[in-house]
Short mmCIF file of C-alpha atoms and ligand atoms in Angstrom, two decimals:
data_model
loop_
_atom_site.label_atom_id
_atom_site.label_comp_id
_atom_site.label_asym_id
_atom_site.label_seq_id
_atom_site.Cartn_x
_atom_site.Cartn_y
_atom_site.Cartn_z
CA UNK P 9 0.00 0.00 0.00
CA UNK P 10 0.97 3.26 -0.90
CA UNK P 11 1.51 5.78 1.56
CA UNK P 12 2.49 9.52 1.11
CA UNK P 13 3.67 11.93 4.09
CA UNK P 14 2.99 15.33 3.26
CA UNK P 15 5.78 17.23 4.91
CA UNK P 16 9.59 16.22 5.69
CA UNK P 17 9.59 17.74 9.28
CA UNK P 18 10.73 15.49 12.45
CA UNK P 19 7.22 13.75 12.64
CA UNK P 20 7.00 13.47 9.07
CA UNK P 21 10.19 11.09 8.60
CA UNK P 22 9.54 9.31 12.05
CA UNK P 23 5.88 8.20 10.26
CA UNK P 24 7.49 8.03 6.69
CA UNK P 25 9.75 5.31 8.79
CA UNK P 26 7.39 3.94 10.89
CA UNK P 27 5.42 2.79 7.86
CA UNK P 28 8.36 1.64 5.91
CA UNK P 29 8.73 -0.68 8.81
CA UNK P 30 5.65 -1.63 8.90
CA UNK P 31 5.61 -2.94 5.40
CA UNK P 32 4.28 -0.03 3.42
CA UNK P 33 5.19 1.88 0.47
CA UNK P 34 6.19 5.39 2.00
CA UNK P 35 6.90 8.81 -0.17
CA UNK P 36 7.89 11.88 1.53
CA UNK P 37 7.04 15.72 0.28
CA UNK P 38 9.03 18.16 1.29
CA UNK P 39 8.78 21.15 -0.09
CA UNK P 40 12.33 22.95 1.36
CA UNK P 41 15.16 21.96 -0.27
CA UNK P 42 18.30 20.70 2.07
CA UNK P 43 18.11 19.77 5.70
CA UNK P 44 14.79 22.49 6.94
CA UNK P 45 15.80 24.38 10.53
CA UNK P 46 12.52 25.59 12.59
CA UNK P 47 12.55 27.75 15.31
CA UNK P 48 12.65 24.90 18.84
CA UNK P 49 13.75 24.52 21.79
CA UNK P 50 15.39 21.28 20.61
CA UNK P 51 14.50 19.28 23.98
CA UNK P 52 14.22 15.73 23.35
CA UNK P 53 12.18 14.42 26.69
CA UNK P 54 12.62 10.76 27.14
CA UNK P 55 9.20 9.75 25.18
CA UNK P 56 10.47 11.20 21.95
CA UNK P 57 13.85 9.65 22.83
CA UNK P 58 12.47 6.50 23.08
CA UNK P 59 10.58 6.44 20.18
CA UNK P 60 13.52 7.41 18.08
CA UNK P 61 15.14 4.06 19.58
CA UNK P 62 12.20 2.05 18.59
CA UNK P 63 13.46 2.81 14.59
CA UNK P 64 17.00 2.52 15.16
CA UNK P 65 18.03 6.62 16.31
CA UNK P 66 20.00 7.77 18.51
CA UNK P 67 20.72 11.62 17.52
CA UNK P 68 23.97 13.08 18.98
CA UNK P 69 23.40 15.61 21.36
CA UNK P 70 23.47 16.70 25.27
CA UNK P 71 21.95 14.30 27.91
CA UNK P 72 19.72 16.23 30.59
CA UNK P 73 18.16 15.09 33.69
CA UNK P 74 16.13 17.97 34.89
CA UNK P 75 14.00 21.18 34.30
CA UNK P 76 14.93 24.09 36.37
CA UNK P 77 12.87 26.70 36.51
CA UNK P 78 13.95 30.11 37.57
CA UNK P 79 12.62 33.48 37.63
CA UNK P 80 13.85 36.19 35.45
CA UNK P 81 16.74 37.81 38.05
CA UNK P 82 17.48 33.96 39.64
CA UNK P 83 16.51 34.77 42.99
CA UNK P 84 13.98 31.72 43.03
CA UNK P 85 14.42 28.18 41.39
CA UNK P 86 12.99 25.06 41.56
CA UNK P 87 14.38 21.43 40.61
CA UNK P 88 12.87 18.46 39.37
CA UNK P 89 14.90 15.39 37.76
CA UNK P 90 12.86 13.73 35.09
CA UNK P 91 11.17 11.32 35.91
CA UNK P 92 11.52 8.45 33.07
CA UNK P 93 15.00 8.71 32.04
CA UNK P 94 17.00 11.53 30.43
CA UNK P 95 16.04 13.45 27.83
CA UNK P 96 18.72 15.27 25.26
CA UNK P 97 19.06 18.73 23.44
CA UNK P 98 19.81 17.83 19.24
CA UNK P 99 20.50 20.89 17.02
CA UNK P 100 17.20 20.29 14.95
CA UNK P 101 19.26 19.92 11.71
CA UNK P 102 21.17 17.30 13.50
CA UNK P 103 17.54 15.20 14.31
CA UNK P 104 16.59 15.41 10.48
CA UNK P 105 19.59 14.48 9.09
CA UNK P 106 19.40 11.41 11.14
CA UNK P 107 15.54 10.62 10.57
CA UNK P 108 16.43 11.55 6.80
CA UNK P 109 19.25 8.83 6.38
CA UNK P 110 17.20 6.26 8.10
CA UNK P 111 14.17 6.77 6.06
CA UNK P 112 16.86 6.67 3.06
CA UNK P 113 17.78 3.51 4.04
CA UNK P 114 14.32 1.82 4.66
CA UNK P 115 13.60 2.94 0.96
CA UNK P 116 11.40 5.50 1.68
CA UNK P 117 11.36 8.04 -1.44
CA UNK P 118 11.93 11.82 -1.19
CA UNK P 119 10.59 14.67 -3.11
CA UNK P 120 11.70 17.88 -2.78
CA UNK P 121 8.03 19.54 -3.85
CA UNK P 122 4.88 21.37 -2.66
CA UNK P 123 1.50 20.16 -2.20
CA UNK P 124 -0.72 22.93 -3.34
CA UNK P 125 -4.03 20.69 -3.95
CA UNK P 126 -5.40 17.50 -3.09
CA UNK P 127 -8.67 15.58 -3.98
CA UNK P 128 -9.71 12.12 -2.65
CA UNK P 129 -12.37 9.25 -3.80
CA UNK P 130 -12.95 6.09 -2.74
CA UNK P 131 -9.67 4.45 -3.33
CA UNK P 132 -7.27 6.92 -2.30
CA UNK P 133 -5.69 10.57 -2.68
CA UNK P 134 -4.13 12.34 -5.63
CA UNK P 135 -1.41 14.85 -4.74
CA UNK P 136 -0.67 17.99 -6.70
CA UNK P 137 2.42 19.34 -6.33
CA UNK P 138 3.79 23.31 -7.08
CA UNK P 139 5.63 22.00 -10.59
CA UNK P 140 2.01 20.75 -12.01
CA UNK P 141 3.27 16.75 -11.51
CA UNK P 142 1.07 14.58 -9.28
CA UNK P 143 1.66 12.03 -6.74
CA UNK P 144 -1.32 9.38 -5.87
CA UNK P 145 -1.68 7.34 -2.89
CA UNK P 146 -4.04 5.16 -0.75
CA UNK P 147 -3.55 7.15 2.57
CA UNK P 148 -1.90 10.77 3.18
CA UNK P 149 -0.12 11.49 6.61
CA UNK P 150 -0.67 15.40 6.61
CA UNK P 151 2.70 16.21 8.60
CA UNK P 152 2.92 19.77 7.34
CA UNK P 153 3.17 21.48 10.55
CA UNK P 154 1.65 24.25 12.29
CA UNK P 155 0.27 26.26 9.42
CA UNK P 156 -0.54 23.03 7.86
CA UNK P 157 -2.27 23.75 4.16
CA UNK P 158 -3.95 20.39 4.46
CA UNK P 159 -5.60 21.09 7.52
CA UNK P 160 -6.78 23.96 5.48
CA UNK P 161 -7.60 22.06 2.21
CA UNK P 162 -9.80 19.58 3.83
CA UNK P 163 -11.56 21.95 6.02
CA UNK P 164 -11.00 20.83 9.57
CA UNK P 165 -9.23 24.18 10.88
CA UNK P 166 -11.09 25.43 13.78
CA UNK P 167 -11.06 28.99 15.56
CA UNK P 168 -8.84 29.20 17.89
CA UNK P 169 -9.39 31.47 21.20
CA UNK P 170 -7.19 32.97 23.96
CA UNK P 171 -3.76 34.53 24.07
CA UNK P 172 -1.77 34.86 20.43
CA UNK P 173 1.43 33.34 21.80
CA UNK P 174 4.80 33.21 19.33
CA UNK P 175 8.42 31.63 19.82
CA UNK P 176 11.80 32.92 18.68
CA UNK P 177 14.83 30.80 18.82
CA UNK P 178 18.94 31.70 18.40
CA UNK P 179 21.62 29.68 19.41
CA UNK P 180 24.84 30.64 21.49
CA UNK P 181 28.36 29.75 21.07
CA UNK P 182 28.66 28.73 24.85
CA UNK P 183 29.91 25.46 27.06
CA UNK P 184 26.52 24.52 28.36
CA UNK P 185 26.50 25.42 32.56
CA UNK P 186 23.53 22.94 33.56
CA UNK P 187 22.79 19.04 32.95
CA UNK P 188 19.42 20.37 32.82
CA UNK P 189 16.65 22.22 30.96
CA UNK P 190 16.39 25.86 32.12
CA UNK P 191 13.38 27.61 31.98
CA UNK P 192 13.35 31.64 33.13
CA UNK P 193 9.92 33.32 33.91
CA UNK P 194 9.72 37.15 33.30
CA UNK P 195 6.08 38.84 33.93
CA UNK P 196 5.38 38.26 30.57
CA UNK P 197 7.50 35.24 28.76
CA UNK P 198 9.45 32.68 28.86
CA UNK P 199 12.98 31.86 28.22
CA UNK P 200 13.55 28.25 27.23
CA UNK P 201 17.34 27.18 27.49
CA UNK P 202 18.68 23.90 26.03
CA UNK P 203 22.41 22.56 25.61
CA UNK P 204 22.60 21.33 22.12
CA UNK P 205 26.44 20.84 21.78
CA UNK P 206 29.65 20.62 23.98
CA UNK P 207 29.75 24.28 22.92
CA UNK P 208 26.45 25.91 21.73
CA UNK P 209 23.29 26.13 23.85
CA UNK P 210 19.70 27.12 22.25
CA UNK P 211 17.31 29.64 23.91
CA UNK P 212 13.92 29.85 22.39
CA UNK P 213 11.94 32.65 23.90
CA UNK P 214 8.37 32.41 24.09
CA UNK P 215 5.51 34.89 24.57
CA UNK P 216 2.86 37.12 23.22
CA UNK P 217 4.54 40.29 22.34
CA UNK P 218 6.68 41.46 18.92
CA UNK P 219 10.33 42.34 19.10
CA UNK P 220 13.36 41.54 18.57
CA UNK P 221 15.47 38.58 19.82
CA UNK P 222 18.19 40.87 21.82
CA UNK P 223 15.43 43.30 23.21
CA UNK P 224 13.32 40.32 24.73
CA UNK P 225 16.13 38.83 25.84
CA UNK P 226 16.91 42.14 27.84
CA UNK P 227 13.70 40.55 30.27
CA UNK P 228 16.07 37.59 31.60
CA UNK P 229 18.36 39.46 33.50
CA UNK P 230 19.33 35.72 35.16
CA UNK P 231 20.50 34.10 31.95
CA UNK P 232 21.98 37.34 30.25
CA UNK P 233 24.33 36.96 33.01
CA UNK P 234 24.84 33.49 32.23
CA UNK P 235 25.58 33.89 28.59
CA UNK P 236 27.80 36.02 29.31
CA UNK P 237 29.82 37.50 26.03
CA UNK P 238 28.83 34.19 24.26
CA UNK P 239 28.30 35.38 20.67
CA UNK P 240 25.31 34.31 19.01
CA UNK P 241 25.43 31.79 16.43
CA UNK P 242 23.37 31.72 13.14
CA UNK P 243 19.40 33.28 12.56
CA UNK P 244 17.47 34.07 14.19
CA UNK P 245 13.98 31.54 13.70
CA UNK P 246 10.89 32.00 14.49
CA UNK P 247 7.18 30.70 14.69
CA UNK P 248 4.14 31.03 15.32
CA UNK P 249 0.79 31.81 16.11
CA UNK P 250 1.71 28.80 18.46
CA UNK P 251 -1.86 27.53 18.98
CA UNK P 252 -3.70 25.92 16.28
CA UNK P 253 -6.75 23.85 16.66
CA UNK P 254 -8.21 20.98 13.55
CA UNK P 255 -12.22 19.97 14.09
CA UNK P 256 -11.05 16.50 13.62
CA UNK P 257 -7.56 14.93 12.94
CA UNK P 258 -9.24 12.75 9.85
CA UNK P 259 -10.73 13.85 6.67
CA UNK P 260 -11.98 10.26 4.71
CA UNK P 261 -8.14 9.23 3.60
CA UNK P 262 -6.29 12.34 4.91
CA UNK P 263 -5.03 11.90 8.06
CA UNK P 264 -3.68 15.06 10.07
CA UNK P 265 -0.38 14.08 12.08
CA UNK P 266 1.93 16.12 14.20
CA UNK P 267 1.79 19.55 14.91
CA UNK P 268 -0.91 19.88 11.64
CA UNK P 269 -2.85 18.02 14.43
CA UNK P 270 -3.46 20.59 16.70
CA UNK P 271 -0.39 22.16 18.76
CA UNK P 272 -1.18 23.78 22.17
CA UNK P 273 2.16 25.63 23.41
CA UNK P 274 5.58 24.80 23.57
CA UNK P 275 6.15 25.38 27.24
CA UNK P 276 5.88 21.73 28.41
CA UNK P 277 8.70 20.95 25.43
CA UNK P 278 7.14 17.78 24.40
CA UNK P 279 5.37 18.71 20.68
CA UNK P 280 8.52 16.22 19.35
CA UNK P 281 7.37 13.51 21.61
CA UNK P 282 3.76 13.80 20.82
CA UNK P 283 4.15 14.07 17.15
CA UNK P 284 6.25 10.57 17.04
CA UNK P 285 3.45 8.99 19.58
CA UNK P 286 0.83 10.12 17.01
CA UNK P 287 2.76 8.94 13.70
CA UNK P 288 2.50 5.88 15.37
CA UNK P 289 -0.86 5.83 15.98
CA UNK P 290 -1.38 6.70 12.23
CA UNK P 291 0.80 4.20 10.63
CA UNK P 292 -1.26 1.35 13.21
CA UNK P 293 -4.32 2.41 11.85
CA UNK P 294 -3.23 2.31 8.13
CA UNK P 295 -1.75 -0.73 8.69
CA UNK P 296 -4.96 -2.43 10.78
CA UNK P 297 -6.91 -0.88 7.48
CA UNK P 298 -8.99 1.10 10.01
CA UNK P 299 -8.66 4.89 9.28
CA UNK P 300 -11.84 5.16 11.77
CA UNK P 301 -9.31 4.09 15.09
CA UNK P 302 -6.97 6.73 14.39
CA UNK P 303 -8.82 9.68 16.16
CA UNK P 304 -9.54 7.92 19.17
CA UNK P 305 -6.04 6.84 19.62
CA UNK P 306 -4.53 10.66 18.65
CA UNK P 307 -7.09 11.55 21.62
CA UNK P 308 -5.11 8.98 23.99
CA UNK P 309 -1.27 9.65 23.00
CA UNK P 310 -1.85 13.84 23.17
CA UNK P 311 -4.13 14.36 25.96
CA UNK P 312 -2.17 14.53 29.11
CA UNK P 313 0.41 16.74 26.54
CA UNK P 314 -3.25 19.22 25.73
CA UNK P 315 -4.33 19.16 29.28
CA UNK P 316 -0.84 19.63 31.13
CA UNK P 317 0.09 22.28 28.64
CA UNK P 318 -3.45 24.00 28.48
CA UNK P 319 -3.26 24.13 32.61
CA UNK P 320 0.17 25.70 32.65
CA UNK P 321 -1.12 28.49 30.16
CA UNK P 322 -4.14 29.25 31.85
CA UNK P 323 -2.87 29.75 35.38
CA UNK P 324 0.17 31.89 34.18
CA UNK P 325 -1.68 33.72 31.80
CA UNK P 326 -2.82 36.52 34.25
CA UNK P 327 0.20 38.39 36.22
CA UNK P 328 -1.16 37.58 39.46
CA UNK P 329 -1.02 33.90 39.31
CA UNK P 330 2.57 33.98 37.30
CA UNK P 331 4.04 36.30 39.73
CA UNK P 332 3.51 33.74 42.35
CA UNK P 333 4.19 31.01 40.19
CA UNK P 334 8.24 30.74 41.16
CA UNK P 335 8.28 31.84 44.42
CA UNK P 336 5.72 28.97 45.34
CA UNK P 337 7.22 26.57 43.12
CA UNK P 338 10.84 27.58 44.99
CA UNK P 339 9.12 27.30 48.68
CA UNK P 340 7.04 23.83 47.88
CA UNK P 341 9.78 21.91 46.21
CA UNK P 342 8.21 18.36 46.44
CA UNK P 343 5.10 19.74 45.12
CA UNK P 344 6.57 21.23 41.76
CA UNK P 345 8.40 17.59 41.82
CA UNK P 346 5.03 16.34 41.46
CA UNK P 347 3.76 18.58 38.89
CA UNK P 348 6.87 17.99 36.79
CA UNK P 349 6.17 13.98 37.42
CA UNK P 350 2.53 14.48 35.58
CA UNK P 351 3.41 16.88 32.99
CA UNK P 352 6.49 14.37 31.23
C1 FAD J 1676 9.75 28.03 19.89
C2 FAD J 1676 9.43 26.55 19.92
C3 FAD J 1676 10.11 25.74 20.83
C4 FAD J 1676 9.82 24.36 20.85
N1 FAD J 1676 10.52 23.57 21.70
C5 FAD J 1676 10.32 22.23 21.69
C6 FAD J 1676 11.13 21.36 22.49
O1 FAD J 1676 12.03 21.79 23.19
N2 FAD J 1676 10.87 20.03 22.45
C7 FAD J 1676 9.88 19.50 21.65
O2 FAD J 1676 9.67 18.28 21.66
N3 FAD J 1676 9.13 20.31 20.85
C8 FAD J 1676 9.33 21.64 20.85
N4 FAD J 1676 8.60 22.44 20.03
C9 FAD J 1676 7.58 21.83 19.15
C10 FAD J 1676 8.21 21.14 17.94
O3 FAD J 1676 9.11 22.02 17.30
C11 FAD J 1676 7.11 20.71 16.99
O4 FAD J 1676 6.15 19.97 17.70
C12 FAD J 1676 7.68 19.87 15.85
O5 FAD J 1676 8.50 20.62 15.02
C13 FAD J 1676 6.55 19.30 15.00
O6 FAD J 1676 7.10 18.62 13.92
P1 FAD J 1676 6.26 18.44 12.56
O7 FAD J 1676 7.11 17.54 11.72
O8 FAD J 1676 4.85 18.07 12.90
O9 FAD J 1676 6.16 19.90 11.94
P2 FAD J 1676 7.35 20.80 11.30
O10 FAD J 1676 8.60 20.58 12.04
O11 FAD J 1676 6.81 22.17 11.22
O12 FAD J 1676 7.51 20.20 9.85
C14 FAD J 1676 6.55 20.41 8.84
C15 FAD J 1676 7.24 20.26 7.51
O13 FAD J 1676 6.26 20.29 6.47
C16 FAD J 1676 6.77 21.04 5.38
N5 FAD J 1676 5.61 21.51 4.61
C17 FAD J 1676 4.67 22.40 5.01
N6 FAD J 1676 3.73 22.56 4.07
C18 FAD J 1676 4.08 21.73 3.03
C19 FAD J 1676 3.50 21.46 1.76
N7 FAD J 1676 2.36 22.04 1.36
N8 FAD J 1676 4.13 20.58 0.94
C20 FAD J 1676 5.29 19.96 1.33
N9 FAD J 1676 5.87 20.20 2.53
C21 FAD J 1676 5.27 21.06 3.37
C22 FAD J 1676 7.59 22.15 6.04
O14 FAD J 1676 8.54 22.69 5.17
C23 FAD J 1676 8.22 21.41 7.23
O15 FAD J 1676 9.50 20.87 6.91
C24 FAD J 1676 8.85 23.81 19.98
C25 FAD J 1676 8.17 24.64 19.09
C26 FAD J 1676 8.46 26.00 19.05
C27 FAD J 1676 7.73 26.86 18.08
#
């Protein structure tokens, strides 16, 4: 059975291999050319780890055991050590390569292409890319990320509500100071901190407002004193409007996997981990020939990701809540333990 993955992201070659795997006949459309950056925090947690492992991957990186949170000038902090394992920081570049050359060697074809239309019968999906050629198949994994144009195509975007949150990510030339995941609170965003290399660290910033990297970054008085003169290393990325909602994650043979999904946040750092738990559900339910199981199961392997996530968001949202948010975390140390222990 032919199966084609719309989009040559992270959770587009994880599916693209789970399905070679799994016997089928996998293509993969990609419509950058090269090995695509995004704007992440480039936190493996130890799900997404261990679902690389399942297909053979082990991505070079830096092993971390904790989150630390901290608020913007350092005076509070609070520790927890993850719970199931390490997880790593791998330079995003670094994770594709590596999903690319293993979906190279399971025979799974590339094409370096857009989809710009698609239209389905009873028998399976025909593809039209940017250059006019086509590409037919019996299932489509829609793994075209956040803005997904499939999700748009088949008519399952829904409205999304609340705070317009975006993320900005640069990387520093710097020996990474922590075995863990740092994550700084100012009254109004968030500074995510990753080690990616023996000598480069990542810092995706998140938030609602505009601006440039170096002026948000003035908010995080804590790390700036941290990083130091550590000169920054490459562009600037970023993305967003971070929250994106789909009706329903199946359209008759189109199946919506990944962030095209649905993506809540990226403060709980685990949009990698879900995306591989749902390619997996998607491949199962090609393979069982029951498209219908697939959105029950995407409702099983994201919902403690939506809910923990969600939760976070709303009670930092308003400045009351989020001003108290590190000092009680820093005072109740076995508590935030706990909270940690849910949310990975
Ligand atoms: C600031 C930030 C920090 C984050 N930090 C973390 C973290 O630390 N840990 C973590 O696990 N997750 C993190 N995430 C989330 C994570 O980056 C995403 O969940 C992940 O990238 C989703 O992968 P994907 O393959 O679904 O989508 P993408 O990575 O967006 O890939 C989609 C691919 O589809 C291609 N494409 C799009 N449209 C078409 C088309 N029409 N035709 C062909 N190709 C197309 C694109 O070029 C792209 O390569 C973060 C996200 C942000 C924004």
């Amino acid at each position: 059975m032919r199966v084609a993955v719309v989009g040559g992201g992270p959770v587009g070659l994880y599916a693209a291999c789970t399905a070679a795997l799994a016997g089928l006949d996998a293509v993969v459309i990609e419509k950058r050319s090269g090995i695509p950056d995004k704007a992440c925090g480039e936190g493996l947690m130890p799900q997404a780890l261990r679902a690389l492992r399942e297909i053979d991957i082990d991505p070079e990186g830096i092993d971390f055991r904790g989150i630390r949170y901290l608020d913007a000038t350092g005076e509070w902090q609070a520790h927890a050590t993850l719970p199931h394992g390490h997880g790593r920081g791998v330079r995003r570049t670094t994770l594709v390569a590596a999903l690319r050359g293993r979906a190279r060697e399971l025979g799974v074809r590339h094409v370096t292409n857009r989809v710009v239309e698609h239209a389905q019968n009873a028998r399976g999906v025909h593809l039209g890319l940017a250059d006019g050629a086509a590409i037919d198949a019996e299932v489509v994994l829609a793994c075209d990320g956040l803005a997904s144009e499939l999700r748009r195509q088949t008519e399952l975007e829904a409205v999304v509500r609340g705070p317009v949150r975006f993320g900005l990510r640069q990387h520093f030339n710097a020996v990474p100071w922590s075995d863990d995941v740092e994550v700084y609170w100012s009254e109004d965003s968030e500074a995510y901190v990753t080690p990616v290399a023996a000598d480069l660290v990542g810092v995706a910033l998140l938030g609602e407002r505009g601006g440039p990297f170096e002026s948000r970054l003035n908010r995080f008085p804590a790390l700036l004193a941290r990083l130091g003169a550590a000169a920054a290393v490459g562009p600037v990325l970023g993305a967003g409007p971070l929250r994106r909602r789909a009706r329903h994650v199946r359209h008759h043979r189109v199946l919506l996997v990944g962030d095209a999904a649905g993506y809540v946040d990226a403060l709980t750092g685990e949009g990698l981990a879900v995306g591989f738990l749902s390619a997996q559900a998607a491949v199962a339910a090609v393979t069982d020939g029951d498209l219908d199981r697939y959105p029950k199961a995407w409702q099983r392997v994201t919902r403690r990701f939506r809910w923990s996530t969600d939760a976070l968001l709303r009670a930092t949202s308003r400045p009351a809540p989020r001003s108290a948010l590190m000092p009680l975390a820093g005072s109740l140390p076995s508590a935030f333990e706990r909270v940690v222990r849910v949310m990975t």
